PDB file of C-alpha atoms in Angstrom:
ATOM      1  CA  MET A   1     -11.837  12.019  -6.991  1.00 95.00           C
ATOM      2  CA  ASN A   2      -9.699  11.319  -3.125  1.00 98.00           C
ATOM      3  CA  ILE A   3      -6.947  10.527  -3.545  1.00 98.00           C
ATOM      4  CA  LEU A   4      -3.736   8.387  -0.829  1.00 98.00           C
ATOM      5  CA  GLN A   5      -0.659   7.797  -1.314  1.00 98.00           C
ATOM      6  CA  ILE A   6       1.643   5.591   0.466  1.00 98.00           C
ATOM      7  CA  ASN A   7       4.881   5.718   0.791  1.00 98.00           C
ATOM      8  CA  ALA A   8       6.653   3.267   2.530  1.00 98.00           C
ATOM      9  CA  SER A   9       9.811   2.990   2.194  1.00 97.00           C
ATOM     10  CA  ALA A  10      12.110   3.351   5.239  1.00 96.00           C
ATOM     11  CA  ARG A  11      13.448   7.232   3.480  1.00 94.00           C
ATOM     12  CA  SER A  12      11.325   9.718   3.475  1.00 89.00           C
ATOM     13  CA  THR A  13      13.823  11.291   0.835  1.00 92.00           C
ATOM     14  CA  GLY A  14      15.182  10.387  -1.848  1.00 93.00           C
ATOM     15  CA  ALA A  15      13.413   7.006  -1.562  1.00 96.00           C
ATOM     16  CA  ASN A  16      13.226   5.153  -6.028  1.00 97.00           C
ATOM     17  CA  SER A  17       9.889   4.265  -5.206  1.00 97.00           C
ATOM     18  CA  THR A  18       8.540   7.013  -3.978  1.00 98.00           C
ATOM     19  CA  ARG A  19       9.708   8.548  -6.617  1.00 97.00           C
ATOM     20  CA  LEU A  20       7.500   6.454  -8.899  1.00 97.00           C
ATOM     21  CA  ALA A  21       4.013   7.194  -6.630  1.00 98.00           C
ATOM     22  CA  ASP A  22       4.610  10.290  -7.383  1.00 98.00           C
ATOM     23  CA  SER A  23       4.587  10.396 -10.643  1.00 98.00           C
ATOM     24  CA  ILE A  24       1.467   8.474 -10.557  1.00 98.00           C
ATOM     25  CA  THR A  25       0.122  10.943  -8.480  1.00 98.00           C
ATOM     26  CA  ALA A  26       0.993  14.249 -10.315  1.00 97.00           C
ATOM     27  CA  ARG A  27      -0.400  11.880 -13.890  1.00 97.00           C
ATOM     28  CA  LEU A  28      -3.268  11.040 -12.090  1.00 97.00           C
ATOM     29  CA  LEU A  29      -4.086  14.643 -10.730  1.00 97.00           C
ATOM     30  CA  ALA A  30      -3.047  16.113 -14.019  1.00 96.00           C
ATOM     31  CA  ARG A  31      -5.861  14.129 -15.337  1.00 95.00           C
ATOM     32  CA  ASN A  32      -8.429  14.431 -12.921  1.00 95.00           C
ATOM     33  CA  PRO A  33      -7.887  18.662 -11.120  1.00 92.00           C
ATOM     34  CA  GLY A  34     -10.478  17.847  -8.480  1.00 93.00           C
ATOM     35  CA  ALA A  35      -8.958  15.865  -6.719  1.00 97.00           C
ATOM     36  CA  THR A  36      -7.132  15.765  -3.743  1.00 97.00           C
ATOM     37  CA  VAL A  37      -4.181  13.755  -2.549  1.00 98.00           C
ATOM     38  CA  GLU A  38      -3.603  12.633   1.411  1.00 97.00           C
ATOM     39  CA  LEU A  39      -0.037  11.687   1.578  1.00 97.00           C
ATOM     40  CA  ARG A  40       1.348   8.709   3.979  1.00 97.00           C
ATOM     41  CA  ASP A  41       4.563   8.669   4.940  1.00 97.00           C
ATOM     42  CA  LEU A  42       5.687   5.528   7.285  1.00 97.00           C
ATOM     43  CA  ALA A  43       8.910   6.536   7.501  1.00 96.00           C
ATOM     44  CA  ALA A  44       7.964   9.834   8.842  1.00 95.00           C
ATOM     45  CA  GLN A  45       5.692   8.122  10.671  1.00 93.00           C
ATOM     46  CA  PRO A  46       5.576   4.991  11.621  1.00 94.00           C
ATOM     47  CA  HIS A  47       2.666   3.205  13.079  1.00 97.00           C
ATOM     48  CA  PRO A  48       3.581   1.100  15.641  1.00 97.00           C
ATOM     49  CA  VAL A  49       3.575  -2.470  15.055  1.00 96.00           C
ATOM     50  CA  LEU A  50       1.235  -6.241  15.627  1.00 96.00           C
ATOM     51  CA  ASP A  51       2.141  -6.471  18.610  1.00 97.00           C
ATOM     52  CA  GLU A  52       1.165  -8.739  21.862  1.00 97.00           C
ATOM     53  CA  PRO A  53      -0.987  -5.602  23.567  1.00 96.00           C
ATOM     54  CA  ALA A  54      -2.297  -4.082  20.274  1.00 97.00           C
ATOM     55  CA  LEU A  55      -3.439  -7.812  19.680  1.00 96.00           C
ATOM     56  CA  GLY A  56      -5.045  -7.166  23.672  1.00 97.00           C
ATOM     57  CA  ALA A  57      -6.756  -4.865  22.729  1.00 97.00           C
ATOM     58  CA  LEU A  58      -7.798  -4.819  19.268  1.00 96.00           C
ATOM     59  CA  PHE A  59      -9.645  -8.457  21.531  1.00 96.00           C
ATOM     60  CA  THR A  60     -11.034  -6.360  24.415  1.00 97.00           C
ATOM     61  CA  PRO A  61     -14.480  -4.972  23.993  1.00 96.00           C
ATOM     62  CA  ALA A  62     -14.514  -1.516  23.585  1.00 95.00           C
ATOM     63  CA  GLU A  63     -16.558  -0.936  26.516  1.00 97.00           C
ATOM     64  CA  GLN A  64     -14.057  -3.151  28.087  1.00 97.00           C
ATOM     65  CA  ARG A  65     -11.014  -1.330  27.251  1.00 97.00           C
ATOM     66  CA  THR A  66      -8.057   0.740  29.259  1.00 97.00           C
ATOM     67  CA  ALA A  67      -7.632   4.302  27.793  1.00 97.00           C
ATOM     68  CA  GLU A  68      -4.374   2.697  26.981  1.00 97.00           C
ATOM     69  CA  GLN A  69      -6.151   0.132  24.492  1.00 97.00           C
ATOM     70  CA  ALA A  70      -8.924   2.679  22.662  1.00 98.00           C
ATOM     71  CA  ALA A  71      -5.631   5.143  22.226  1.00 98.00           C
ATOM     72  CA  ARG A  72      -3.703   1.726  19.952  1.00 98.00           C
ATOM     73  CA  VAL A  73      -7.143   0.677  18.723  1.00 98.00           C
ATOM     74  CA  ALA A  74      -7.939   4.686  17.790  1.00 98.00           C
ATOM     75  CA  LEU A  75      -4.351   4.576  15.854  1.00 98.00           C
ATOM     76  CA  ASP A  76      -5.074   1.558  12.913  1.00 98.00           C
ATOM     77  CA  ASP A  77      -9.301   3.080  12.894  1.00 98.00           C
ATOM     78  CA  ALA A  78      -7.548   6.332  11.375  1.00 98.00           C
ATOM     79  CA  LEU A  79      -5.233   4.265   9.617  1.00 98.00           C
ATOM     80  CA  ILE A  80      -9.135   2.444   8.228  1.00 98.00           C
ATOM     81  CA  ALA A  81     -11.119   6.612   8.700  1.00 98.00           C
ATOM     82  CA  GLN A  82      -8.338   7.183   5.940  1.00 97.00           C
ATOM     83  CA  VAL A  83      -8.837   4.209   3.476  1.00 98.00           C
ATOM     84  CA  GLN A  84     -12.422   3.626   2.992  1.00 98.00           C
ATOM     85  CA  ALA A  85     -12.727   7.205   2.586  1.00 97.00           C
ATOM     86  CA  VAL A  86     -10.934   7.451  -0.871  1.00 98.00           C
ATOM     87  CA  ASP A  87     -11.112   5.877  -4.626  1.00 98.00           C
ATOM     88  CA  VAL A  88      -7.436   5.510  -5.403  1.00 98.00           C
ATOM     89  CA  ILE A  89      -4.487   4.224  -3.120  1.00 98.00           C
ATOM     90  CA  VAL A  90      -1.017   4.862  -4.638  1.00 98.00           C
ATOM     91  CA  LEU A  91       1.751   2.285  -2.836  1.00 98.00           C
ATOM     92  CA  GLY A  92       4.405   3.482  -3.718  1.00 98.00           C
ATOM     93  CA  VAL A  93       7.106  -0.210  -2.427  1.00 98.00           C
ATOM     94  CA  PRO A  94      10.923  -1.022  -3.018  1.00 98.00           C
ATOM     95  CA  MET A  95      11.681  -4.278  -2.303  1.00 97.00           C
ATOM     96  CA  TYR A  96      13.623  -5.333   0.745  1.00 97.00           C
ATOM     97  CA  ASN A  97      15.436  -8.665   0.580  1.00 95.00           C
ATOM     98  CA  PHE A  98      12.327 -10.459  -1.491  1.00 95.00           C
ATOM     99  CA  GLY A  99       9.870  -9.030   0.416  1.00 95.00           C
ATOM    100  CA  VAL A 100       7.631  -6.000   1.190  1.00 97.00           C
ATOM    101  CA  PRO A 101       9.532  -3.232   4.358  1.00 97.00           C
ATOM    102  CA  VAL A 102       7.962  -4.025   7.443  1.00 97.00           C
ATOM    103  CA  GLN A 103       5.927   0.142   6.925  1.00 96.00           C
ATOM    104  CA  LEU A 104       3.690  -1.278   4.575  1.00 98.00           C
ATOM    105  CA  LYS A 105       3.562  -4.449   6.008  1.00 98.00           C
ATOM    106  CA  THR A 106       2.641  -2.592   9.507  1.00 97.00           C
ATOM    107  CA  TRP A 107       0.334  -0.668   7.534  1.00 98.00           C
ATOM    108  CA  ILE A 108      -1.732  -3.938   6.178  1.00 98.00           C
ATOM    109  CA  ASP A 109      -1.772  -5.373   9.464  1.00 98.00           C
ATOM    110  CA  ALA A 110      -3.352  -1.641  10.830  1.00 98.00           C
ATOM    111  CA  ILE A 111      -5.933  -1.720   7.909  1.00 98.00           C
ATOM    112  CA  ALA A 112      -7.254  -5.519   7.703  1.00 98.00           C
ATOM    113  CA  ARG A 113      -9.813  -5.679  10.446  1.00 97.00           C
ATOM    114  CA  ALA A 114     -11.955  -8.324  10.289  1.00 95.00           C
ATOM    115  CA  GLY A 115     -15.793  -7.295  10.473  1.00 95.00           C
ATOM    116  CA  VAL A 116     -14.584  -3.270   9.295  1.00 97.00           C
ATOM    117  CA  THR A 117     -12.794  -3.881   6.731  1.00 98.00           C
ATOM    118  CA  PHE A 118     -13.567  -7.564   5.598  1.00 98.00           C
ATOM    119  CA  ARG A 119     -15.991 -10.611   7.235  1.00 97.00           C
ATOM    120  CA  TYR A 120     -16.244 -14.027   6.690  1.00 96.00           C
ATOM    121  CA  THR A 121     -19.194 -15.852   4.904  1.00 95.00           C
ATOM    122  CA  ALA A 122     -20.593 -19.132   4.211  1.00 95.00           C
ATOM    123  CA  ASN A 123     -19.793 -18.239   0.747  1.00 93.00           C
ATOM    124  CA  GLY A 124     -15.884 -17.579   2.806  1.00 94.00           C
ATOM    125  CA  PRO A 125     -13.541 -14.620   2.442  1.00 95.00           C
ATOM    126  CA  GLU A 126     -15.068 -11.248   2.111  1.00 97.00           C
ATOM    127  CA  GLY A 127     -13.498  -7.554   1.934  1.00 98.00           C
ATOM    128  CA  LEU A 128     -14.614  -5.053   1.904  1.00 98.00           C
ATOM    129  CA  LEU A 129     -12.888  -2.061   0.143  1.00 98.00           C
ATOM    130  CA  LYS A 130     -14.881  -2.344  -2.506  1.00 97.00           C
ATOM    131  CA  GLY A 131     -14.795   0.076  -5.303  1.00 97.00           C
ATOM    132  CA  LYS A 132     -11.022   1.467  -5.216  1.00 98.00           C
ATOM    133  CA  LYS A 133      -8.218   1.728  -7.827  1.00 98.00           C
ATOM    134  CA  VAL A 134      -5.100   0.857  -6.184  1.00 98.00           C
ATOM    135  CA  TYR A 135      -1.941   2.135  -8.239  1.00 98.00           C
ATOM    136  CA  VAL A 136       1.259  -0.121  -6.845  1.00 98.00           C
ATOM    137  CA  ALA A 137       5.178   1.952  -7.476  1.00 98.00           C
ATOM    138  CA  LEU A 138       7.654  -0.826  -8.000  1.00 98.00           C
ATOM    139  CA  ALA A 139      11.597  -0.050  -7.201  1.00 98.00           C
ATOM    140  CA  ARG A 140      13.720  -2.768  -7.539  1.00 97.00           C
ATOM    141  CA  GLY A 141      18.303  -2.874  -7.615  1.00 97.00           C
ATOM    142  CA  GLY A 142      17.839  -6.187 -10.041  1.00 97.00           C
ATOM    143  CA  LEU A 143      15.782  -8.123 -12.231  1.00 97.00           C
ATOM    144  CA  TYR A 144      12.288  -9.571 -10.706  1.00 96.00           C
ATOM    145  CA  ARG A 145       8.915  -9.195 -12.439  1.00 96.00           C
ATOM    146  CA  ASP A 146       7.649 -12.688 -13.305  1.00 95.00           C
ATOM    147  CA  THR A 147      10.265 -14.705 -12.040  1.00 96.00           C
ATOM    148  CA  PRO A 148      10.130 -17.265  -8.573  1.00 95.00           C
ATOM    149  CA  ALA A 149      12.440 -14.404  -6.527  1.00 95.00           C
ATOM    150  CA  ASP A 150       9.345 -11.963  -6.257  1.00 97.00           C
ATOM    151  CA  SER A 151       7.481 -12.367  -3.835  1.00 96.00           C
ATOM    152  CA  GLN A 152       6.306  -8.526  -3.501  1.00 97.00           C
ATOM    153  CA  VAL A 153       3.819  -9.636  -6.596  1.00 98.00           C
ATOM    154  CA  PRO A 154       1.543 -12.204  -5.326  1.00 97.00           C
ATOM    155  CA  TYR A 155       1.321 -10.732  -1.798  1.00 98.00           C
ATOM    156  CA  LEU A 156       0.510  -7.854  -2.629  1.00 98.00           C
ATOM    157  CA  LYS A 157      -2.859  -9.069  -4.736  1.00 98.00           C
ATOM    158  CA  SER A 158      -4.379 -11.244  -2.455  1.00 98.00           C
ATOM    159  CA  VAL A 159      -4.471  -9.110   0.098  1.00 98.00           C
ATOM    160  CA  LEU A 160      -5.230  -6.288  -1.538  1.00 98.00           C
ATOM    161  CA  ALA A 161      -7.908  -8.707  -3.247  1.00 98.00           C
ATOM    162  CA  PHE A 162      -9.035 -10.131  -0.258  1.00 98.00           C
ATOM    163  CA  LEU A 163      -9.742  -6.545   0.969  1.00 98.00           C
ATOM    164  CA  GLY A 164     -11.772  -6.069  -1.331  1.00 98.00           C
ATOM    165  CA  MET A 165      -9.490  -4.079  -3.969  1.00 98.00           C
ATOM    166  CA  THR A 166      -9.225  -5.766  -7.631  1.00 97.00           C
ATOM    167  CA  ASP A 167      -8.343  -3.415  -9.105  1.00 98.00           C
ATOM    168  CA  VAL A 168      -5.187  -3.336  -8.771  1.00 98.00           C
ATOM    169  CA  GLU A 169      -1.663  -1.479 -11.522  1.00 98.00           C
ATOM    170  CA  PHE A 170       1.343  -2.733 -11.438  1.00 98.00           C
ATOM    171  CA  ILE A 171       4.301  -0.269 -12.371  1.00 98.00           C
ATOM    172  CA  TYR A 172       8.485  -1.483 -12.473  1.00 97.00           C
ATOM    173  CA  ALA A 173      10.920   0.293 -11.953  1.00 98.00           C
ATOM    174  CA  GLU A 174      13.443  -2.752 -12.197  1.00 97.00           C
ATOM    175  CA  GLY A 175      17.771  -2.876 -12.606  1.00 97.00           C
ATOM    176  CA  LEU A 176      18.115   0.176 -10.229  1.00 97.00           C
ATOM    177  CA  ALA A 177      21.406  -1.006  -9.372  1.00 96.00           C
ATOM    178  CA  LEU A 178      23.063  -1.948 -12.308  1.00 96.00           C
ATOM    179  CA  GLY A 179      24.266   1.261 -12.537  1.00 97.00           C
ATOM    180  CA  ALA A 180      23.140   4.291 -14.442  1.00 97.00           C
ATOM    181  CA  ASP A 181      22.239   3.692 -18.293  1.00 97.00           C
ATOM    182  CA  SER A 182      20.155   0.351 -16.562  1.00 97.00           C
ATOM    183  CA  ALA A 183      17.935   2.866 -14.426  1.00 96.00           C
ATOM    184  CA  SER A 184      17.883   6.016 -16.394  1.00 97.00           C
ATOM    185  CA  LYS A 185      15.948   2.946 -18.668  1.00 97.00           C
ATOM    186  CA  ALA A 186      13.941   1.114 -16.401  1.00 97.00           C
ATOM    187  CA  PHE A 187      12.440   5.004 -15.089  1.00 97.00           C
ATOM    188  CA  ALA A 188      11.860   5.934 -18.795  1.00 97.00           C
ATOM    189  CA  GLU A 189      10.223   3.066 -19.081  1.00 96.00           C
ATOM    190  CA  ALA A 190       7.931   3.460 -16.117  1.00 97.00           C
ATOM    191  CA  GLU A 191       6.666   7.130 -17.015  1.00 96.00           C
ATOM    192  CA  ALA A 192       5.867   5.337 -20.673  1.00 96.00           C
ATOM    193  CA  ARG A 193       3.549   2.663 -18.910  1.00 96.00           C
ATOM    194  CA  ILE A 194       2.151   5.802 -15.885  1.00 97.00           C
ATOM    195  CA  ASP A 195       1.452   7.243 -19.304  1.00 95.00           C
ATOM    196  CA  VAL A 196      -1.534   4.687 -20.795  1.00 95.00           C
ATOM    197  CA  VAL A 197      -1.821   3.247 -17.390  1.00 95.00           C
ATOM    198  CA  VAL A 198      -3.349   6.296 -15.302  1.00 94.00           C
ATOM    199  CA  VAL A 199      -6.592   7.451 -15.827  1.00 88.00           C
TER     200      VAL A 199
END
């Protein structure tokens, strides 16, 4: 088993979402002793955003790209290759202003490439990153699960499925800003859930 852990918090240390993602990865390693883990910390290793020069590079045929354009596309290529090579993805995702962090959106923009990780067919789009298990560790200050205010889960379900990743397990730690007792309860419930669903 090859595991890729993506820490999407803007903080490299002390992030609640990273704490939860670390627990998931530790459980995976305990149950799969021969597994390998790659860690990508999007705060420590920021990826460039999808801007006009990046779009220009991506839409220029490879043989016509400048050296600068080729270097920019190569950055995305590396993330795509990393995702393609693994069996399990663990995403540590905090909630920022009701959405996913810009760091995670940038990573998604980098790995979503027509003809590589998805394609359009006569029957509609087809995701090409199939056969992967995804665990999403969600850390929130308030209580959003199964409410209209939770835009993260519908978005992540949609974009991951679009890329072919439909085996997705969401693990929640909510109410982390509602006092010490609430936070302790949230992490205890999340750890119990991890013990059940992580195999």
